[in-house]
Amino acid sequence: MKEIAVVNGTVYDPLNGIDGQKLDIFIRDGKIVTSVGKKARTINASGKIVMPGGVDIHSHIAGSKVNSGRLLRPEDHRKDVELKTEHTYSGVGYSVPSTRTTGYRYAKMGYTTVFEPATPPLKTRHTHEELDSIPLIDKACFPLLGNNWLVMEYLREGRINECAAYVSWMLKATKGYAIKIVDPGGVEAWGWGRFLRGLDDPVANFDITPREIVRGLCKVNKILNLPHIIHVHTNNLGNPGNYRTTIETMDAVKDLWDGKRPIIHITHVQFTGFSGSSWLNLGSGAPEIADYVNKNHHVSVDLGQVIFGDTTTMTADGPFQYFLHKLSGNKWVNVDVEAETGSGVVPFHYKRSNYVNAVQWGIGLELALLVNDPWRVFMTTDHPNGGPFTSYPKVIAWLMSRKAREKTMSKINRTARRRLDLPTIDREYTLGEISTVTRAAPARSLGLANKGHLAVGADADVAIYDLDPSKTDLEKNPILLRRAFKEASFTLKGGDVVSKDGKIAGTSFGKTFYVESDVSPSLEADLVKEIESKFRDYYTIELDNYPISENFLRNPSKITCEADI
Ligand SMILES: [Zn+2]
């Protein structure tokens, strides 16, 4: 029996309504409990804050495109080397860290759960191999389904139950967690040299539109009762004026809402929050998007905050990556994944002095500060697309401190500063709101009942930071905020201390969550018969070689859902 008492900390646990109270947290065998015995190890959290472990809903940490990014960028690794220590392997990587370094760096910041948001189903075996070698955090991955030939065929034919059975089979086969949609129909269209511009542009050869794909998969999500909602990267990413597509995409499923939890998550909205009609008059569409989110409760969003500096962009949005390669002149990789999806990788440098980059920086922060409900806006940088996840402390400082924003704003492109609303926004996030947007809200959105909070029965994933809100005016001291969130005093994962004062102290490997829906066996049997012939036509591999068995994963954790078919 392993017991720990975290005593005298100032606790921020928004899912349980705790906002800065002095409380003791008790842990036994990896879970939060009501009390512990006298022999329990005591961690003194006096003068410190205590939060649930961080939960990252969208961070590209594993899989074939991440690995392509590593291969493409030796210069990214040379400047950032981690030496071997007693508890750690050596590693490299600034914007695309090696697998073990990824786990260590998240753990140091107090993060304990991270979801990889885009895996091509056919390449998910590789994704799991990498997830399995990332230590200290729980994880999961979202298979890409918005350009999948079978999904598009089923939806075109109006066979929604068969589509649901296929998605269920796919999640089981790939050990995936949620439905990811990237540039619905647009990646397939681009495979034939065509660009989709709007939600109602038909996809070549499939006679289906992005609107129909998003609506269809939203219905499928509901039929399968999946723990998360459809996770959507909209069409037109990176194009001036695309904030309209973002709002139209959210609005396309509004009538499907049952008044309960949100039904669509729009990811990295910074990249799809551009107003204007060209790069010259580009502006922030964040006020319009935030207004829509404030008025419509069927949606949630995450930021995709830009961090100035060097990074590596990577996305299933092949057409956008082609465009970015042309725009920047930087080297690139682009891939088509058989009948499923595509992807691209391009290094990028966000400059303060660049007008467009400075507007992008402003869009993410405006969105975070203008959406009123912190339960529906999550903090991300779309790692590594907006910047590396190791920059989260900077984002927290910008959200909590007007002074921090003003300091950065004084250095950005002047025209961008004049055109952004950001200088007029006074809001400063509280620690409770930070705890919401970095752990409680994403955990709730992902349907992780035992994560993102510290009530009895929750997983003992706990972060303790060296900040004393009773002694310091935090918003006036952004440097303190950055320092504290960069290196947690303690990170506990499943009740074990895995990081202490920025030093890794554990060697454990977390769980990999995946979802299975109990679709009726006869429907599934019919489906498998049907997709056997499709596999012969569409794929270079046999159907038998496609599914990933549970014992392929180091530490699988199945979540079962009751399907309505
Ligand atoms: Zn992403």
Coordinates of C-alpha atoms and ligand atoms in Angstrom, one line a residue:
M1 CA 0.0 0.0 0.0
K2 CA 1.4 3.3 -1.0
E3 CA 0.1 6.4 0.6
I4 CA 0.8 10.1 0.2
A5 CA -0.7 13.2 1.9
V6 CA -0.3 16.5 0.0
V7 CA -0.9 19.0 2.8
N8 CA -1.6 22.7 3.2
G9 CA -1.7 23.5 -0.6
T10 CA -4.0 26.1 -2.1
V11 CA -6.2 23.9 -4.3
Y12 CA -7.7 24.7 -7.7
D13 CA -10.1 21.9 -8.7
P14 CA -12.8 23.5 -10.8
L15 CA -14.8 20.3 -11.5
N16 CA -15.4 20.1 -7.8
G17 CA -16.0 23.8 -7.3
I18 CA -12.8 24.3 -5.4
D19 CA -11.2 27.7 -6.2
G20 CA -8.2 28.4 -4.1
Q21 CA -9.1 26.8 -0.8
K22 CA -6.4 25.4 1.6
L23 CA -7.0 21.6 1.5
D24 CA -5.1 18.4 2.0
I25 CA -5.2 15.8 -0.7
F26 CA -4.8 12.1 0.2
I27 CA -3.6 9.4 -2.1
R28 CA -3.6 5.6 -1.8
D29 CA -2.5 3.2 -4.5
G30 CA -2.8 5.7 -7.3
K31 CA -6.2 7.1 -6.4
I32 CA -7.5 10.0 -4.4
V33 CA -9.0 8.9 -1.1
T34 CA -10.6 10.5 2.0
S35 CA -7.7 9.8 4.4
V36 CA -4.4 8.0 4.8
G37 CA -2.6 6.4 7.7
K38 CA 0.1 8.0 9.9
K39 CA 2.9 6.4 7.9
A40 CA 2.0 8.1 4.7
R41 CA 4.6 10.1 2.9
T42 CA 3.9 13.8 3.4
I43 CA 4.4 16.5 0.8
N44 CA 4.3 19.9 2.2
A45 CA 2.5 22.2 -0.2
S46 CA 2.4 25.3 2.0
G47 CA 2.8 28.4 -0.1
K48 CA 2.1 26.4 -3.2
I49 CA -0.8 25.8 -5.5
V50 CA -2.2 22.3 -6.2
M51 CA -4.1 21.4 -9.4
P52 CA -5.1 18.1 -11.1
G53 CA -2.5 16.9 -13.6
G54 CA -2.6 18.8 -16.9
V55 CA -4.7 17.3 -19.8
D56 CA -3.7 18.2 -23.3
I57 CA -6.5 17.5 -25.7
H58 CA -4.5 18.2 -28.9
S59 CA -0.8 17.7 -29.3
H60 CA 1.0 16.0 -32.1
I61 CA 3.4 13.8 -30.2
A62 CA 3.4 10.4 -32.1
G63 CA 3.0 8.8 -35.4
S64 CA 4.3 8.8 -38.9
K65 CA 4.1 12.5 -39.6
V66 CA 5.7 13.4 -36.3
N67 CA 8.5 11.0 -37.2
S68 CA 8.8 12.6 -40.6
G69 CA 9.2 15.9 -38.9
R70 CA 12.0 14.5 -36.8
L71 CA 13.7 13.2 -39.9
L72 CA 13.2 16.4 -41.8
R73 CA 14.7 18.6 -39.1
P74 CA 18.2 17.6 -37.8
E75 CA 18.7 21.3 -37.1
D76 CA 15.8 21.2 -34.6
H77 CA 17.5 18.6 -32.5
R78 CA 21.1 19.8 -32.6
K79 CA 20.4 22.9 -30.6
D80 CA 18.3 21.0 -28.0
V81 CA 19.9 18.0 -26.4
E82 CA 18.9 16.1 -23.2
L83 CA 21.6 14.2 -21.5
K84 CA 21.0 10.8 -19.9
T85 CA 20.3 11.0 -16.1
E86 CA 19.7 8.4 -13.4
H87 CA 16.0 8.1 -14.4
T88 CA 16.0 9.3 -18.0
Y89 CA 17.2 8.3 -21.4
S90 CA 19.0 10.9 -23.5
G91 CA 17.0 12.6 -26.2
V92 CA 16.7 15.6 -28.5
G93 CA 14.3 18.0 -30.0
Y94 CA 13.0 21.5 -29.7
S95 CA 9.7 21.4 -31.7
V96 CA 9.6 17.7 -32.5
P97 CA 11.1 16.0 -29.4
S98 CA 12.0 12.3 -29.4
T99 CA 9.4 10.1 -27.7
R100 CA 11.0 9.8 -24.2
T101 CA 11.9 13.5 -24.1
T102 CA 8.2 14.3 -24.9
G103 CA 7.1 12.4 -21.8
Y104 CA 9.7 14.0 -19.6
R105 CA 9.0 17.5 -20.7
Y106 CA 5.2 17.2 -20.2
A107 CA 5.8 15.6 -16.8
K108 CA 8.1 18.5 -15.7
M109 CA 5.3 21.0 -16.5
G110 CA 2.7 19.0 -14.4
Y111 CA 1.0 17.4 -17.4
T112 CA -0.1 13.8 -17.0
T113 CA -2.4 13.1 -20.0
V114 CA -1.8 14.0 -23.6
F115 CA -3.9 13.0 -26.7
E116 CA -2.4 12.7 -30.2
P117 CA -5.1 14.2 -32.4
A118 CA -4.4 12.8 -35.9
T119 CA -3.4 9.3 -36.8
P120 CA -3.9 7.9 -40.3
P121 CA -5.7 4.6 -39.5
L122 CA -3.4 2.6 -41.8
K123 CA -0.3 4.0 -39.9
T124 CA -1.7 3.7 -36.4
R125 CA 0.4 0.7 -35.6
H126 CA 3.4 3.1 -35.7
T127 CA 1.5 5.7 -33.7
H128 CA 1.0 3.2 -30.9
E129 CA 4.6 2.1 -31.0
E130 CA 5.6 5.7 -30.4
L131 CA 2.9 6.3 -27.8
D132 CA 4.2 3.2 -26.0
S133 CA 7.7 4.6 -25.7
I134 CA 6.5 8.0 -24.3
P135 CA 6.9 7.6 -20.5
L136 CA 5.1 9.2 -17.5
I137 CA 1.8 10.2 -19.2
D138 CA -1.5 8.6 -20.2
K139 CA -2.3 9.0 -23.9
A140 CA -4.7 8.1 -26.8
C141 CA -5.0 8.9 -30.5
F142 CA -7.7 10.1 -32.8
P143 CA -8.0 8.3 -36.2
L144 CA -8.5 10.5 -39.2
L145 CA -11.9 9.8 -40.8
G146 CA -12.9 12.9 -42.7
N147 CA -11.5 11.9 -46.0
N148 CA -11.9 8.1 -45.7
W149 CA -13.3 6.6 -48.8
L150 CA -15.6 4.1 -47.0
V151 CA -16.9 6.8 -44.7
M152 CA -17.7 9.0 -47.7
E153 CA -19.3 6.2 -49.6
Y154 CA -21.6 5.2 -46.7
L155 CA -22.6 8.8 -46.1
R156 CA -23.3 9.5 -49.8
E157 CA -25.5 6.4 -49.9
G158 CA -27.3 7.6 -46.7
R159 CA -26.3 4.4 -44.9
I160 CA -25.7 6.1 -41.5
N161 CA -25.9 2.9 -39.4
E162 CA -23.4 1.1 -41.6
C163 CA -21.2 4.2 -41.4
A164 CA -21.5 4.1 -37.6
A165 CA -20.6 0.3 -37.6
Y166 CA -17.6 1.0 -39.8
V167 CA -16.4 3.9 -37.6
S168 CA -16.9 1.6 -34.5
W169 CA -14.9 -1.2 -36.3
M170 CA -12.2 1.3 -37.2
L171 CA -11.8 2.6 -33.6
K172 CA -11.6 -1.0 -32.4
A173 CA -9.2 -1.9 -35.2
T174 CA -6.9 1.0 -34.6
K175 CA -7.3 1.2 -30.8
G176 CA -8.4 4.8 -31.4
Y177 CA -10.3 7.2 -29.2
A178 CA -12.4 9.7 -31.2
I179 CA -13.4 10.8 -34.6
K180 CA -11.0 13.3 -36.1
I181 CA -12.0 15.2 -39.2
V182 CA -9.3 17.3 -41.0
D183 CA -10.3 19.5 -44.0
P184 CA -13.4 17.3 -44.6
G185 CA -13.2 16.0 -48.2
G186 CA -10.5 18.5 -49.0
V187 CA -7.5 16.2 -48.6
E188 CA -9.1 13.7 -51.0
A189 CA -10.0 16.5 -53.5
W190 CA -6.4 17.7 -53.4
G191 CA -5.2 14.2 -54.2
W192 CA -6.8 14.9 -57.6
G193 CA -5.3 18.4 -57.8
R194 CA -8.5 20.3 -56.7
F195 CA -9.1 22.7 -53.8
L196 CA -12.3 22.8 -51.9
R197 CA -13.4 26.3 -51.0
G198 CA -16.6 25.9 -49.2
L199 CA -18.7 23.6 -47.1
D200 CA -20.9 22.8 -50.1
D201 CA -18.2 22.1 -52.8
P202 CA -18.6 18.5 -53.9
V203 CA -15.6 16.2 -53.4
A204 CA -14.4 14.9 -56.8
N205 CA -15.4 11.2 -57.4
F206 CA -17.5 11.0 -54.3
D207 CA -20.4 13.3 -54.9
I208 CA -20.5 14.4 -51.2
T209 CA -19.8 17.8 -49.6
P210 CA -17.8 18.7 -46.5
R211 CA -21.1 19.7 -44.8
E212 CA -22.5 16.2 -45.4
I213 CA -19.3 14.6 -44.0
V214 CA -19.3 16.7 -40.8
R215 CA -23.0 16.2 -40.2
G216 CA -22.8 12.5 -41.0
L217 CA -19.9 11.9 -38.6
C218 CA -21.6 14.0 -35.9
K219 CA -24.6 11.7 -36.2
V220 CA -22.3 8.7 -36.1
N221 CA -20.7 10.0 -32.9
K222 CA -24.1 10.2 -31.3
I223 CA -25.1 6.7 -32.4
L224 CA -21.9 5.3 -31.0
N225 CA -22.1 7.3 -27.7
L226 CA -18.4 8.0 -27.9
P227 CA -16.8 9.7 -24.9
H228 CA -15.4 12.6 -26.9
I229 CA -17.2 14.6 -29.7
I230 CA -16.3 15.0 -33.3
H231 CA -12.9 16.8 -33.3
V232 CA -12.8 19.0 -36.4
H233 CA -10.1 20.9 -38.3
T234 CA -12.3 22.9 -40.7
N235 CA -11.8 23.5 -44.4
N236 CA -10.0 26.5 -45.7
L237 CA -7.4 26.5 -42.9
G238 CA -4.8 29.2 -43.4
N239 CA -6.8 31.3 -45.9
P240 CA -7.8 34.9 -45.3
G241 CA -11.6 35.1 -44.5
N242 CA -11.7 31.5 -43.2
Y243 CA -13.4 32.5 -40.0
R244 CA -16.6 32.3 -41.9
T245 CA -16.0 28.7 -42.8
T246 CA -15.3 28.0 -39.1
I247 CA -18.7 29.6 -38.1
E248 CA -20.5 27.8 -40.9
T249 CA -19.0 24.5 -39.8
M250 CA -20.2 25.0 -36.2
D251 CA -23.6 26.1 -37.5
A252 CA -23.8 23.1 -39.8
V253 CA -24.6 20.7 -36.9
K254 CA -26.5 23.1 -34.7
D255 CA -29.9 21.4 -35.4
L256 CA -28.4 18.1 -34.2
W257 CA -27.8 19.3 -30.6
D258 CA -29.9 17.8 -27.9
G259 CA -29.3 20.6 -25.4
K260 CA -26.8 18.6 -23.4
R261 CA -23.0 18.6 -23.8
P262 CA -21.4 20.2 -26.9
I263 CA -21.5 18.0 -30.1
I264 CA -18.6 19.5 -32.1
H265 CA -15.1 20.6 -31.1
I266 CA -13.3 23.0 -33.5
T267 CA -9.6 22.7 -33.0
H268 CA -6.8 25.2 -33.2
V269 CA -9.2 28.0 -34.1
Q270 CA -6.4 30.5 -34.5
F271 CA -5.5 28.9 -37.9
T272 CA -9.1 29.2 -39.0
G273 CA -9.9 32.6 -37.4
F274 CA -8.7 34.9 -40.2
S275 CA -10.8 37.8 -41.4
G276 CA -10.0 39.9 -44.4
S277 CA -9.7 38.9 -48.1
S278 CA -6.0 38.9 -48.6
W279 CA -2.7 38.7 -46.7
L280 CA -2.6 42.5 -46.8
N281 CA -5.9 43.1 -45.1
L282 CA -5.8 40.0 -43.0
G283 CA -7.4 40.5 -39.6
S284 CA -8.7 38.7 -36.6
G285 CA -12.0 36.9 -36.8
A286 CA -11.7 35.9 -33.2
P287 CA -14.4 38.4 -32.0
E288 CA -16.9 37.0 -34.4
I289 CA -16.1 33.4 -33.6
A290 CA -16.1 34.1 -29.8
D291 CA -19.5 35.8 -30.2
Y292 CA -20.8 32.6 -31.9
V293 CA -19.3 30.4 -29.2
N294 CA -20.8 32.6 -26.5
K295 CA -24.3 32.4 -28.0
N296 CA -24.2 28.7 -29.0
H297 CA -23.6 26.0 -26.5
H298 CA -23.2 23.0 -28.9
V299 CA -19.6 23.9 -29.6
S300 CA -16.2 24.0 -27.9
V301 CA -12.9 25.2 -29.3
D302 CA -9.2 25.2 -28.6
L303 CA -6.7 27.9 -29.3
G304 CA -3.7 26.7 -31.4
Q305 CA -1.8 29.7 -29.9
V306 CA 1.1 31.0 -31.9
I307 CA 4.5 31.2 -30.2
F308 CA 7.0 33.5 -31.8
G309 CA 10.1 31.5 -32.9
D310 CA 11.0 28.4 -34.7
T311 CA 8.7 25.4 -35.1
T312 CA 7.7 22.5 -37.3
T313 CA 4.2 22.5 -38.8
M314 CA 2.5 19.1 -39.4
T315 CA -1.0 18.3 -40.3
A316 CA -3.2 15.9 -42.3
D317 CA -4.2 19.0 -44.2
G318 CA -2.0 18.2 -47.2
P319 CA -3.3 21.0 -49.4
F320 CA -2.5 23.6 -46.7
Q321 CA 1.1 22.2 -46.3
Y322 CA 1.6 22.5 -50.0
F323 CA 0.5 26.1 -49.8
L324 CA 2.7 26.8 -46.8
H325 CA 5.7 25.2 -48.6
K326 CA 5.1 27.5 -51.6
L327 CA 4.6 30.6 -49.4
S328 CA 7.6 30.0 -47.2
G329 CA 10.0 28.3 -49.7
N330 CA 10.9 25.9 -46.8
K331 CA 11.6 22.2 -47.3
W332 CA 8.6 19.9 -47.0
V333 CA 7.3 16.4 -46.9
N334 CA 3.9 15.4 -48.3
V335 CA 2.2 12.1 -48.2
D336 CA -1.0 10.4 -49.4
V337 CA -2.2 7.5 -47.3
E338 CA -4.0 5.1 -49.6
A339 CA -7.8 5.4 -49.2
E340 CA -7.7 7.4 -46.0
T341 CA -6.0 10.7 -45.7
G342 CA -2.8 12.7 -46.4
S343 CA -0.4 14.8 -44.5
G344 CA 2.4 17.3 -44.8
V345 CA 5.3 18.7 -42.8
V346 CA 6.9 22.1 -43.2
P347 CA 9.3 24.0 -40.9
F348 CA 8.2 27.5 -40.0
H349 CA 9.4 30.5 -38.1
Y350 CA 6.8 32.9 -36.6
K351 CA 8.3 36.4 -36.5
R352 CA 7.1 39.2 -34.2
S353 CA 7.9 41.7 -37.0
N354 CA 5.8 39.8 -39.6
Y355 CA 2.3 41.3 -40.0
V356 CA 0.5 38.0 -40.6
N357 CA 2.3 36.1 -37.8
A358 CA 1.6 39.0 -35.4
V359 CA -2.1 38.9 -36.3
Q360 CA -2.1 35.1 -35.8
W361 CA -0.6 35.6 -32.3
G362 CA -3.4 38.0 -31.5
I363 CA -6.2 35.8 -32.8
G364 CA -5.4 32.9 -30.3
L365 CA -5.3 35.2 -27.3
E366 CA -8.4 37.2 -28.4
L367 CA -10.3 34.0 -28.7
A368 CA -9.3 32.8 -25.2
L369 CA -10.1 36.2 -23.7
L370 CA -13.4 36.8 -25.5
V371 CA -15.0 33.4 -25.1
N372 CA -16.8 33.8 -21.7
D373 CA -17.1 30.1 -20.7
P374 CA -13.7 28.6 -19.9
W375 CA -15.3 25.1 -20.0
R376 CA -15.5 25.4 -23.8
V377 CA -12.2 26.9 -24.8
F378 CA -9.0 24.8 -24.1
M379 CA -5.4 26.0 -24.1
T380 CA -3.3 24.4 -26.9
T381 CA -0.6 25.5 -29.2
D382 CA -1.6 22.7 -31.6
H383 CA 1.9 21.5 -30.8
P384 CA 4.1 21.9 -32.7
N385 CA 2.0 23.8 -35.3
G386 CA 1.6 27.1 -33.4
G387 CA 4.7 26.4 -31.3
P388 CA 6.1 23.7 -29.0
F389 CA 4.1 22.5 -26.0
T390 CA 7.0 23.6 -23.8
S391 CA 5.8 27.2 -24.4
Y392 CA 2.6 26.7 -22.3
P393 CA 3.9 28.7 -19.4
K394 CA 4.2 31.7 -21.8
V395 CA 0.6 31.3 -22.9
I396 CA -0.5 31.0 -19.2
A397 CA 1.3 34.3 -18.5
W398 CA -0.4 36.0 -21.4
L399 CA -3.8 34.8 -20.3
M400 CA -3.3 35.8 -16.7
S401 CA -1.4 39.0 -17.1
R402 CA -2.3 42.0 -19.2
K403 CA 1.2 43.3 -18.4
A404 CA 2.7 40.2 -20.1
R405 CA 0.6 40.7 -23.2
E406 CA 1.5 44.4 -23.3
K407 CA 5.2 43.6 -23.1
T408 CA 4.9 41.2 -26.1
M409 CA 2.6 43.6 -28.0
S410 CA 5.1 46.4 -27.7
K411 CA 7.4 44.2 -29.8
I412 CA 5.1 43.0 -32.6
N413 CA 4.4 44.4 -36.0
R414 CA 2.9 47.9 -35.5
T415 CA 0.1 47.6 -38.1
A416 CA -1.0 44.3 -36.6
R417 CA -1.1 45.9 -33.2
R418 CA -3.2 48.7 -34.5
R419 CA -5.7 46.3 -36.2
L420 CA -6.1 43.8 -33.3
D421 CA -8.7 44.2 -30.6
L422 CA -6.3 42.6 -28.1
P423 CA -4.9 45.9 -26.7
T424 CA -8.4 46.9 -25.6
I425 CA -9.1 43.6 -23.7
D426 CA -8.7 43.9 -20.0
R427 CA -9.6 40.3 -18.9
E428 CA -7.1 38.4 -17.0
Y429 CA -7.6 34.7 -16.3
T430 CA -7.7 33.5 -12.7
L431 CA -5.8 30.5 -11.5
G432 CA -9.2 28.7 -11.3
E433 CA -9.8 29.5 -15.0
I434 CA -6.2 28.3 -15.9
S435 CA -7.0 25.1 -14.1
T436 CA -10.2 24.8 -16.1
V437 CA -8.7 25.4 -19.6
T438 CA -5.6 23.2 -19.0
R439 CA -7.1 20.2 -17.2
A440 CA -10.7 20.2 -16.0
A441 CA -12.4 21.2 -19.2
P442 CA -10.4 19.1 -21.6
A443 CA -10.8 16.1 -19.3
R444 CA -14.6 16.6 -19.3
S445 CA -14.7 17.1 -23.0
L446 CA -12.7 13.8 -23.5
G447 CA -15.1 12.0 -21.3
L448 CA -12.4 11.0 -18.8
A449 CA -14.3 10.6 -15.6
N450 CA -11.2 10.1 -13.4
K451 CA -9.1 12.8 -14.9
G452 CA -8.9 16.6 -14.5
H453 CA -10.1 16.7 -10.9
L454 CA -9.2 15.6 -7.4
A455 CA -12.4 14.2 -5.9
V456 CA -12.3 10.8 -4.1
G457 CA -11.9 8.0 -6.8
A458 CA -10.1 10.2 -9.3
D459 CA -6.7 9.2 -10.6
A460 CA -4.0 10.6 -8.4
D461 CA -2.5 12.8 -11.1
V462 CA -1.5 16.0 -9.3
A463 CA 0.6 19.0 -10.1
I464 CA 2.0 21.3 -7.4
Y465 CA 3.4 24.6 -8.5
D466 CA 5.6 27.1 -6.5
L467 CA 3.2 30.0 -6.5
D468 CA 1.6 31.8 -3.6
P469 CA -1.4 33.8 -4.7
S470 CA -1.9 35.2 -1.1
K471 CA 1.6 36.8 -1.2
T472 CA 2.0 38.0 -4.7
D473 CA 0.0 39.9 -7.3
L474 CA 0.4 37.2 -9.9
E475 CA -0.8 39.3 -12.8
K476 CA 1.9 41.9 -12.1
N477 CA 4.5 39.2 -12.0
P478 CA 4.3 37.2 -15.2
I479 CA 7.9 36.0 -14.8
L480 CA 6.9 34.2 -11.7
L481 CA 4.0 32.6 -13.5
R482 CA 6.2 31.4 -16.3
R483 CA 8.8 30.1 -13.9
A484 CA 6.3 28.2 -11.8
F485 CA 4.4 26.6 -14.7
K486 CA 7.6 25.6 -16.5
E487 CA 8.7 23.3 -13.7
A488 CA 6.2 21.9 -11.3
S489 CA 7.5 21.5 -7.7
F490 CA 6.0 18.0 -7.9
T491 CA 4.2 16.1 -10.6
L492 CA 2.4 13.0 -9.3
K493 CA 1.2 10.4 -11.9
G494 CA -1.0 7.7 -10.6
G495 CA 0.2 8.5 -7.1
D496 CA 3.9 8.3 -7.9
V497 CA 6.2 11.4 -7.9
V498 CA 7.5 11.4 -11.5
S499 CA 9.0 14.9 -11.4
K500 CA 10.4 17.1 -8.7
D501 CA 11.6 20.7 -9.2
G502 CA 12.2 20.0 -12.9
K503 CA 14.0 16.7 -12.3
I504 CA 12.5 13.5 -13.6
A505 CA 12.0 11.1 -10.7
G506 CA 10.0 8.3 -12.3
T507 CA 10.2 5.7 -15.0
S508 CA 6.6 4.5 -15.4
F509 CA 4.6 4.3 -18.5
G510 CA 1.0 5.5 -18.6
K511 CA -2.0 3.9 -20.1
T512 CA -3.3 4.2 -23.7
F513 CA -7.0 4.7 -23.7
Y514 CA -9.1 3.4 -26.6
V515 CA -12.8 3.0 -27.2
E516 CA -15.0 0.1 -28.2
S517 CA -18.7 0.5 -29.0
D518 CA -20.9 -2.5 -28.6
V519 CA -22.4 -2.4 -32.1
S520 CA -24.7 -5.4 -32.7
P521 CA -22.6 -8.4 -33.7
S522 CA -24.8 -9.2 -36.8
L523 CA -24.3 -5.7 -38.1
E524 CA -20.6 -5.9 -37.5
A525 CA -20.4 -9.3 -39.2
D526 CA -22.2 -8.0 -42.3
L527 CA -19.9 -5.0 -42.3
V528 CA -16.7 -7.0 -42.2
K529 CA -17.9 -9.1 -45.2
E530 CA -18.6 -5.9 -47.1
I531 CA -15.3 -4.2 -46.2
E532 CA -13.3 -7.3 -47.2
S533 CA -14.1 -6.7 -50.8
K534 CA -13.4 -2.9 -50.4
F535 CA -10.1 -3.8 -49.0
R536 CA -9.2 -5.9 -52.0
D537 CA -10.1 -2.9 -54.3
Y538 CA -8.7 0.0 -52.2
Y539 CA -5.8 -1.2 -50.1
T540 CA -2.4 -2.6 -50.6
I541 CA -2.7 -4.7 -47.5
E542 CA -5.0 -7.5 -46.6
L543 CA -7.8 -6.8 -44.2
D544 CA -6.4 -9.5 -41.8
N545 CA -3.2 -7.4 -41.4
Y546 CA -5.1 -4.2 -40.6
P547 CA -6.5 -4.5 -37.0
I548 CA -4.1 -3.8 -34.1
S549 CA -4.6 -6.3 -31.3
E550 CA -4.9 -5.1 -27.7
N551 CA -1.7 -6.9 -26.7
F552 CA 0.2 -4.9 -29.2
L553 CA -0.2 -1.9 -26.7
R554 CA 2.0 -1.7 -23.7
N555 CA -0.7 -0.7 -21.3
P556 CA -4.1 -0.6 -22.9
S557 CA -7.2 0.8 -21.2
K558 CA -10.5 0.1 -22.9
I559 CA -13.5 2.4 -22.5
T560 CA -16.7 0.7 -23.6
C561 CA -19.6 2.6 -25.1
E562 CA -23.2 1.6 -25.5
A563 CA -24.1 2.1 -29.2
D564 CA -27.6 2.7 -30.3
I565 CA -27.4 0.1 -33.2
Ligands
ZN1 ZN -3.4 19.6 -34.9

